[in-house]
Amino acid sequence: MIRSVEDRMTWVCTREPPTARLRLADSPSSREMLDGGWWPTSRDPVVELCSLVTALTAQRGGVIERIMLQPAAWDRHPCRIGVGGAVVRVGWFTTLGAGLVVVTGPRDLRIDLAVIAPETTYAVATAAMLAASRPATTTRAADVLFIPPSPRAGRLARHGDDVAVWETDGGHVQPDRQPAAPARA
């Protein structure tokens, strides 16, 4: 297989990455489905992954070696990123759900995070991150919040609409019209 120059280069964030919007379960467990939730600020993987790696290294300690993502949810697909002088390999897997990121490191370090779309409203994203970081959760990433593909990958669903989320979550909104008159017998 011939690899392009872009595949071989290490991407480095040239500006200060934003603080990661991340919520982790208090104690990681190999029996849980998710270890927390992550709400990136954009669909730029270099900036967002640098931010995520920095936050995970500070909170969990250890070295992050590899990150696995679904390509449809991101604008570009670097294979390696430089963070704090270290190189983190990035794998793009179409079989992985768009709402999941898997982070691995040495000595069986594995962190599974639900990914909340950047366009999601604050209230919905906060609720999703709380659900993903509940202790002893059996929730899967796909059940926390649907992550639409990147606008470059096709039409983006209006997932950030709180009313749409409420409607699909079992609730319903009363219409803004007057009730119909009772039928005459």
Short mmCIF file of N, CA and C in Angstrom, two decimals, residues 1 4 27 34 44 49 76 80 91 99 122 141 145 164:
data_model
loop_
_atom_site.label_atom_id
_atom_site.label_comp_id
_atom_site.label_asym_id
_atom_site.label_seq_id
_atom_site.Cartn_x
_atom_site.Cartn_y
_atom_site.Cartn_z
N MET A 1 0.84 -1.17 0.00
CA MET A 1 0.00 0.00 0.00
C MET A 1 0.89 1.24 0.00
N SER A 4 0.32 8.38 1.37
CA SER A 4 0.57 9.75 0.96
C SER A 4 1.44 10.47 2.00
N SER A 27 -14.43 6.57 39.01
CA SER A 27 -13.45 5.49 39.02
C SER A 27 -13.63 4.65 37.77
N LEU A 34 -19.08 2.87 29.20
CA LEU A 34 -18.51 4.18 28.93
C LEU A 34 -17.76 4.69 30.15
N ASP A 44 -12.65 19.89 14.02
CA ASP A 44 -11.24 19.85 13.63
C ASP A 44 -10.52 18.86 14.55
N LEU A 49 -8.43 16.85 19.41
CA LEU A 49 -7.72 15.72 20.00
C LEU A 49 -6.55 16.18 20.86
N ARG A 76 -11.33 16.36 8.77
CA ARG A 76 -10.14 15.76 8.13
C ARG A 76 -9.70 14.58 8.97
N ARG A 80 -1.54 10.93 12.69
CA ARG A 80 -0.72 11.16 13.88
C ARG A 80 -0.84 12.63 14.29
N GLY A 91 -6.49 6.37 14.62
CA GLY A 91 -7.06 5.38 13.70
C GLY A 91 -8.48 5.76 13.35
N GLY A 99 -20.56 8.32 17.60
CA GLY A 99 -20.70 8.84 18.95
C GLY A 99 -19.74 8.23 19.95
N TYR A 122 -26.13 23.53 25.04
CA TYR A 122 -25.48 23.32 26.33
C TYR A 122 -26.29 22.36 27.21
N ALA A 141 -22.62 4.37 23.88
CA ALA A 141 -22.44 5.72 23.32
C ALA A 141 -23.58 6.08 22.37
N LEU A 145 -26.48 9.98 22.78
CA LEU A 145 -26.84 11.07 21.90
C LEU A 145 -26.36 10.73 20.50
N ALA A 164 -36.60 19.08 19.36
CA ALA A 164 -36.47 17.83 18.61
C ALA A 164 -35.96 16.72 19.51
#
